[in-house]
mmCIF file of C-alpha atoms in Angstrom:
data_model
loop_
_atom_site.group_PDB
_atom_site.id
_atom_site.type_symbol
_atom_site.label_atom_id
_atom_site.label_comp_id
_atom_site.label_asym_id
_atom_site.label_seq_id
_atom_site.Cartn_x
_atom_site.Cartn_y
_atom_site.Cartn_z
ATOM 1 C CA LEU A 1 -33.305 -24.252 33.069
ATOM 2 C CA ALA A 2 -30.762 -26.441 34.797
ATOM 3 C CA LEU A 3 -30.292 -28.518 31.635
ATOM 4 C CA ILE A 4 -29.851 -25.397 29.473
ATOM 5 C CA GLY A 5 -27.385 -23.973 31.969
ATOM 6 C CA PHE A 6 -25.426 -27.245 31.967
ATOM 7 C CA LEU A 7 -25.247 -27.250 28.147
ATOM 8 C CA LEU A 8 -24.013 -23.661 28.091
ATOM 9 C CA VAL A 9 -21.282 -24.446 30.607
ATOM 10 C CA VAL A 10 -20.134 -27.471 28.573
ATOM 11 C CA ALA A 11 -20.107 -25.452 25.332
ATOM 12 C CA TYR A 12 -18.152 -22.654 26.993
ATOM 13 C CA ARG A 13 -15.513 -25.011 28.406
ATOM 14 C CA GLN A 14 -15.070 -26.715 25.035
ATOM 15 C CA THR A 15 -14.640 -23.362 23.318
ATOM 16 C CA VAL A 16 -12.081 -22.182 25.870
ATOM 17 C CA ALA A 17 -10.218 -25.497 25.620
ATOM 18 C CA ALA A 18 -9.929 -25.146 21.821
ATOM 19 C CA GLU A 19 -8.582 -21.574 22.004
ATOM 20 C CA PRO A 20 -4.905 -22.545 22.731
ATOM 21 C CA ALA A 21 -4.802 -24.723 19.601
ATOM 22 C CA ARG A 22 -6.086 -21.868 17.441
ATOM 23 C CA THR A 23 -3.632 -19.477 19.058
ATOM 24 C CA GLN A 24 -0.730 -21.858 18.416
ATOM 25 C CA ALA A 25 -1.700 -22.285 14.751
ATOM 26 C CA ARG A 26 -1.970 -18.508 14.366
ATOM 27 C CA ASP A 27 1.465 -17.985 15.970
ATOM 28 C CA THR A 28 2.965 -20.558 13.598
ATOM 29 C CA LEU A 29 1.537 -18.780 10.576
ATOM 30 C CA ILE A 30 2.825 -15.439 11.862
ATOM 31 C CA ALA A 31 6.327 -16.906 12.264
ATOM 32 C CA GLN A 32 6.222 -18.255 8.712
ATOM 33 C CA VAL A 33 5.155 -14.876 7.370
ATOM 34 C CA GLN A 34 7.978 -13.146 9.234
ATOM 35 C CA ASN A 35 10.538 -15.608 7.859
ATOM 36 C CA ARG A 36 9.287 -15.093 4.308
ATOM 37 C CA ARG A 37 9.335 -11.341 4.836
ATOM 38 C CA THR A 38 12.982 -11.458 5.939
ATOM 39 C CA GLU A 39 13.908 -13.421 2.818
ATOM 40 C CA THR A 40 11.930 -11.014 0.647
ATOM 41 C CA GLU A 41 13.754 -8.037 2.147
ATOM 42 C CA ARG A 42 17.123 -9.675 1.464
ATOM 43 C CA LEU A 43 16.206 -10.295 -2.155
ATOM 44 C CA GLN A 44 14.885 -6.748 -2.464
ATOM 45 C CA ARG A 45 18.204 -5.321 -1.251
ATOM 46 C CA GLN A 46 20.008 -7.423 -3.820
ATOM 47 C CA ALA A 47 17.627 -6.258 -6.548
ATOM 48 C CA ASP A 48 18.118 -2.614 -5.532
ATOM 49 C CA LYS A 49 21.881 -2.999 -5.769
ATOM 50 C CA LEU A 50 21.634 -4.476 -9.256
ATOM 51 C CA ALA A 51 19.191 -1.747 -10.276
ATOM 52 C CA ASP A 52 21.683 0.917 -9.184
ATOM 53 C CA GLU A 53 24.370 -0.712 -11.311
ATOM 54 C CA VAL A 54 22.050 -0.797 -14.318
ATOM 55 C CA ALA A 55 21.130 2.873 -13.785
ATOM 56 C CA ALA A 56 24.790 3.889 -13.613
ATOM 57 C CA LEU A 57 25.541 2.096 -16.883
ATOM 58 C CA ARG A 58 22.477 3.638 -18.517
ATOM 59 C CA ASP A 59 23.388 7.177 -17.451
ATOM 60 C CA SER A 60 26.911 6.763 -18.762
ATOM 61 C CA GLU A 61 25.488 6.118 -22.236
ATOM 62 C CA LEU A 62 22.966 8.994 -22.239
ATOM 63 C CA GLY A 63 23.479 12.708 -22.589
ATOM 64 C CA ASP A 64 22.920 15.216 -19.783
ATOM 65 C CA ALA A 65 19.595 16.446 -21.167
ATOM 66 C CA ALA A 66 18.255 12.905 -21.543
ATOM 67 C CA VAL A 67 19.387 12.035 -18.025
ATOM 68 C CA ARG A 68 17.632 15.086 -16.537
ATOM 69 C CA ARG A 69 14.433 14.287 -18.396
ATOM 70 C CA LEU A 70 14.652 10.680 -17.251
ATOM 71 C CA ARG A 71 15.105 11.763 -13.636
ATOM 72 C CA GLU A 72 11.989 13.929 -13.828
ATOM 73 C CA LEU A 73 9.915 11.080 -15.261
ATOM 74 C CA GLU A 74 11.220 8.636 -12.643
ATOM 75 C CA ALA A 75 10.233 10.994 -9.823
ATOM 76 C CA VAL A 76 6.705 11.458 -11.196
ATOM 77 C CA THR A 77 6.108 7.743 -11.775
ATOM 78 C CA GLY A 78 7.583 6.652 -8.447
ATOM 79 C CA MET A 79 10.681 5.026 -9.911
ATOM 80 C CA ALA A 80 13.095 7.422 -8.186
ATOM 81 C CA ARG A 81 13.758 8.446 -4.586
ATOM 82 C CA VAL A 82 12.251 11.813 -3.683
ATOM 83 C CA ARG A 83 12.616 14.213 -0.744
ATOM 84 C CA GLY A 84 10.436 16.983 0.566
ATOM 85 C CA SER A 85 7.892 18.009 3.190
ATOM 86 C CA GLY A 86 4.322 16.873 3.543
ATOM 87 C CA ALA A 87 2.257 14.822 5.978
ATOM 88 C CA ARG A 88 2.508 11.656 8.040
ATOM 89 C CA ILE A 89 -0.729 9.728 8.602
ATOM 90 C CA THR A 90 -0.617 6.900 11.151
ATOM 91 C CA VAL A 91 -3.457 4.461 11.758
ATOM 92 C CA GLY A 92 -3.337 1.317 13.862
ATOM 93 C CA ASP A 93 -5.542 -1.599 14.850
ATOM 94 C CA GLY A 94 -7.782 -1.154 17.849
ATOM 95 C CA PRO A 95 -8.410 -3.750 20.565
ATOM 96 C CA ALA A 96 -9.667 -7.166 19.488
ATOM 97 C CA PRO A 97 -11.613 -8.624 22.409
ATOM 98 C CA VAL A 98 -12.428 -12.334 22.522
ATOM 99 C CA ASP A 99 -16.070 -13.344 22.723
ATOM 100 C CA PRO A 100 -16.400 -15.425 25.931
ATOM 101 C CA VAL A 101 -19.088 -17.614 24.350
ATOM 102 C CA THR A 102 -17.761 -18.307 20.845
ATOM 103 C CA GLY A 103 -14.059 -17.688 21.527
ATOM 104 C CA GLU A 104 -13.763 -15.640 18.350
ATOM 105 C CA ARG A 105 -11.884 -12.364 18.180
ATOM 106 C CA SER A 106 -13.736 -9.258 17.079
ATOM 107 C CA ASN A 107 -12.356 -7.667 13.896
ATOM 108 C CA ASP A 108 -14.289 -4.427 14.227
ATOM 109 C CA GLY A 109 -11.190 -2.588 15.425
ATOM 110 C CA ARG A 110 -8.908 -3.897 12.684
ATOM 111 C CA VAL A 111 -7.753 -1.559 9.914
ATOM 112 C CA LYS A 112 -8.851 -2.919 6.519
ATOM 113 C CA ASP A 113 -7.586 -2.480 2.993
ATOM 114 C CA ILE A 114 -10.456 -0.160 2.091
ATOM 115 C CA ASP A 115 -9.376 2.137 4.935
ATOM 116 C CA LEU A 116 -5.884 2.492 3.497
ATOM 117 C CA GLN A 117 -7.355 2.960 0.026
ATOM 118 C CA LEU A 118 -9.490 5.809 1.357
ATOM 119 C CA ALA A 119 -6.484 7.428 3.057
ATOM 120 C CA THR A 120 -4.199 7.292 0.024
ATOM 121 C CA ASN A 121 -6.856 8.442 -2.436
ATOM 122 C CA ALA A 122 -7.671 11.366 -0.134
ATOM 123 C CA LEU A 123 -3.992 12.352 -0.046
ATOM 124 C CA TRP A 124 -3.817 12.262 -3.853
ATOM 125 C CA GLN A 125 -6.930 14.423 -3.950
ATOM 126 C CA HIS A 126 -5.392 16.968 -1.564
ATOM 127 C CA GLY A 127 -2.328 17.407 -3.781
ATOM 128 C CA ALA A 128 0.133 14.718 -2.683
ATOM 129 C CA GLU A 129 2.921 14.158 -5.205
ATOM 130 C CA ALA A 130 4.338 10.936 -3.740
ATOM 131 C CA ILE A 131 3.022 8.460 -1.137
ATOM 132 C CA MET A 132 4.567 5.554 0.742
ATOM 133 C CA ILE A 133 2.921 3.011 3.082
ATOM 134 C CA ASN A 134 5.240 1.298 5.572
ATOM 135 C CA GLY A 135 8.154 1.698 3.177
ATOM 136 C CA GLN A 136 6.213 0.684 0.043
ATOM 137 C CA ARG A 137 6.099 3.453 -2.579
ATOM 138 C CA LEU A 138 2.813 3.815 -4.437
ATOM 139 C CA THR A 139 2.589 4.251 -8.185
ATOM 140 C CA ALA A 140 -0.222 4.686 -10.698
ATOM 141 C CA THR A 141 -0.733 0.897 -10.775
ATOM 142 C CA SER A 142 -0.429 0.187 -7.044
ATOM 143 C CA ARG A 143 -3.059 -2.003 -5.427
ATOM 144 C CA ILE A 144 -3.961 -2.367 -1.774
ATOM 145 C CA ARG A 145 -5.612 -5.715 -1.091
ATOM 146 C CA GLN A 146 -6.797 -7.764 1.872
ATOM 147 C CA ALA A 147 -5.483 -11.331 2.141
ATOM 148 C CA GLY A 148 -7.065 -12.934 5.177
ATOM 149 C CA GLU A 149 -5.947 -10.846 8.140
ATOM 150 C CA ALA A 150 -3.012 -9.351 6.228
ATOM 151 C CA ILE A 151 -2.986 -6.266 4.011
ATOM 152 C CA LEU A 152 -0.871 -6.360 0.862
ATOM 153 C CA VAL A 153 0.542 -3.324 -0.905
ATOM 154 C CA ASP A 154 1.658 -4.443 -4.344
ATOM 155 C CA ILE A 155 1.787 -8.060 -3.076
ATOM 156 C CA ARG A 156 3.972 -7.019 -0.136
ATOM 157 C CA PRO A 157 2.517 -7.459 3.372
ATOM 158 C CA VAL A 158 2.292 -4.475 5.692
ATOM 159 C CA ALA A 159 1.362 -4.617 9.366
ATOM 160 C CA SER A 160 -0.191 -2.324 11.932
ATOM 161 C CA PRO A 161 0.547 0.451 12.744
ATOM 162 C CA TYR A 162 0.285 1.710 9.163
ATOM 163 C CA GLU A 163 2.396 4.786 8.484
ATOM 164 C CA ILE A 164 1.383 6.674 5.356
ATOM 165 C CA VAL A 165 3.850 9.416 4.453
ATOM 166 C CA ALA A 166 3.183 11.807 1.610
ATOM 167 C CA ILE A 167 5.060 14.671 0.002
ATOM 168 C CA GLY A 168 2.826 17.561 -0.956
ATOM 169 C CA PRO A 169 1.546 21.021 -0.009
ATOM 170 C CA GLU A 170 2.212 22.550 3.391
ATOM 171 C CA GLU A 171 -1.451 22.213 4.396
ATOM 172 C CA LEU A 172 -1.659 18.550 3.370
ATOM 173 C CA ALA A 173 -2.039 17.179 6.919
ATOM 174 C CA GLU A 174 -4.622 19.804 7.877
ATOM 175 C CA ASP A 175 -6.650 19.215 4.723
ATOM 176 C CA PHE A 176 -6.603 15.482 5.426
ATOM 177 C CA ARG A 177 -7.827 15.932 8.999
ATOM 178 C CA LYS A 178 -10.656 18.233 7.913
ATOM 179 C CA GLY A 179 -11.628 16.130 4.899
ATOM 180 C CA VAL A 180 -13.868 13.104 4.580
ATOM 181 C CA ALA A 181 -11.037 10.667 5.293
ATOM 182 C CA GLY A 182 -10.035 12.470 8.498
ATOM 183 C CA GLU A 183 -13.615 12.517 9.757
ATOM 184 C CA PHE A 184 -13.979 8.828 8.900
ATOM 185 C CA PHE A 185 -10.857 7.804 10.843
ATOM 186 C CA THR A 186 -11.911 9.990 13.782
ATOM 187 C CA LEU A 187 -15.221 8.122 13.828
ATOM 188 C CA LEU A 188 -13.416 4.750 13.755
ATOM 189 C CA SER A 189 -11.162 5.902 16.586
ATOM 190 C CA ASN A 190 -14.080 6.930 18.779
ATOM 191 C CA ARG A 191 -16.173 3.855 18.050
ATOM 192 C CA PHE A 192 -13.670 0.998 17.740
ATOM 193 C CA GLY A 193 -10.485 2.338 19.336
ATOM 194 C CA ILE A 194 -8.485 2.528 16.101
ATOM 195 C CA SER A 195 -5.514 4.860 16.546
ATOM 196 C CA PHE A 196 -5.312 7.820 14.166
ATOM 197 C CA GLU A 197 -2.884 10.699 13.796
ATOM 198 C CA ALA A 198 -2.238 13.188 10.997
ATOM 199 C CA VAL A 199 0.704 15.556 11.462
ATOM 200 C CA ASP A 200 2.970 17.735 9.348
ATOM 201 C CA ALA A 201 6.306 16.202 8.399
ATOM 202 C CA ASP A 202 9.524 17.808 7.175
ATOM 203 C CA ASP A 203 12.484 16.353 5.318
ATOM 204 C CA LEU A 204 10.727 13.193 4.189
ATOM 205 C CA THR A 205 12.552 10.684 1.997
ATOM 206 C CA LEU A 206 10.462 8.294 -0.063
ATOM 207 C CA GLU A 207 12.322 5.389 -1.599
ATOM 208 C CA ALA A 208 11.727 4.352 -5.178
ATOM 209 C CA ALA A 209 9.130 1.744 -6.019
ATOM 210 C CA THR A 210 10.043 -1.629 -7.383
ATOM 211 C CA GLU A 211 10.263 -1.961 -11.138
ATOM 212 C CA LEU A 212 6.930 -1.462 -12.843
ATOM 213 C CA LYS A 213 5.551 -4.059 -15.218
ATOM 214 C CA LEU A 214 4.591 -2.715 -18.617
ATOM 215 C CA ARG A 215 0.891 -3.365 -19.253
ATOM 216 C CA SER A 216 0.347 -1.407 -22.457
ATOM 217 C CA ALA A 217 2.476 0.671 -24.811
ATOM 218 C CA GLN A 218 2.137 2.938 -27.795
ATOM 219 C CA PRO A 219 4.800 3.962 -30.281
ATOM 220 C CA SER A 220 5.859 7.574 -29.849
ATOM 221 C CA ILE A 221 6.160 7.802 -33.654
ATOM 222 C CA ALA A 222 3.578 6.179 -35.874
ATOM 223 C CA PRO A 223 5.033 3.381 -38.018
ATOM 224 C CA GLU A 224 5.497 3.953 -41.717
ATOM 225 C CA PRO A 225 2.696 2.553 -43.908
ATOM 226 C CA SER A 226 3.519 -0.900 -45.208
ATOM 227 C CA GLY A 227 3.655 -1.744 -48.914
ATOM 228 C CA SER A 228 0.192 -3.270 -48.836
ATOM 229 C CA VAL A 229 -1.327 0.058 -47.829
ATOM 230 C CA SER A 230 -2.343 2.518 -50.535
ATOM 231 C CA SER A 231 0.287 5.153 -51.242
ATOM 232 C CA SER A 232 -2.346 7.847 -50.814
ATOM 233 C CA VAL A 233 -2.149 7.331 -47.035
ATOM 234 C CA SER A 234 0.325 9.843 -45.676
ATOM 235 C CA GLY A 235 1.226 11.455 -42.396
ATOM 236 C CA SER A 236 1.093 9.967 -38.933
ATOM 237 C CA VAL A 237 -1.712 7.738 -37.754
ATOM 238 C CA PRO A 238 -3.343 9.135 -34.613
ATOM 239 C CA ALA A 239 -2.720 6.820 -31.687
ATOM 240 C CA ARG A 240 -5.661 5.562 -29.667
ATOM 241 C CA THR A 241 -5.813 6.748 -26.120
ATOM 242 C CA PRO A 242 -6.101 3.839 -23.661
ATOM 243 C CA GLU A 243 -9.122 3.801 -21.413
ATOM 244 C CA SER A 244 -8.464 5.069 -17.916
ATOM 245 C CA GLN A 245 -8.521 2.522 -15.137
ATOM 246 C CA VAL A 246 -9.260 3.000 -11.466
ATOM 247 C CA THR A 247 -6.666 1.434 -9.194
ATOM 248 C CA GLU A 248 -6.841 1.040 -5.441
ATOM 249 C CA GLY A 249 -4.249 3.283 -3.832
ATOM 250 C CA GLY A 250 -2.770 4.615 -7.065
ATOM 251 C CA ARG A 251 -3.632 7.849 -8.801
#
């Protein structure tokens, strides 16, 4: 028993002695992420300014009807800034105690990507028309992914607390609280100390998403038959409907 006790004491002291080195490495990585984030924000502001200039030139060449139709499509797809009332959902990491034996931090109280996916999909289901997570606007192709301890929304890191704002029906916040997602976050709050709040919000402004990348396209008008095709073929060729895809966080 004395020998076992001695070995446990030695193992514990070695683990505690190694903790400062791990903490220093973690702090260094956090500083690097913050520096990269600052540079990314600067480049994003520059890109937004150029996008506004392009939009102004485009509108000057289009008619009023085309501009109105374009504005409607941009709002639906997330490419335009929108305002309205809805809900604000806030979730944050719970405590992360350190195991005195192994020196490892518990991740049970950490919000994960699947939690944010559940929250956003529940908001879409309850009638949300536009959603933003920590300033990142979601679109139909948005993805919420875990990268180590960080959560990425469309390759952009977001940190706790996670503020999910959505424009939608007046009862959006209440429906969320009473739904499956609200019950799930209440359970996480009671068990692991994760913070959770769902409240009504007025006069919300959701910024536009970054430029979407075209993944597939179809001609709005079927091309004319080529000379190699029999002249008996006439009319438009029905376009194939692309298969629907499930995306994490997007509709």
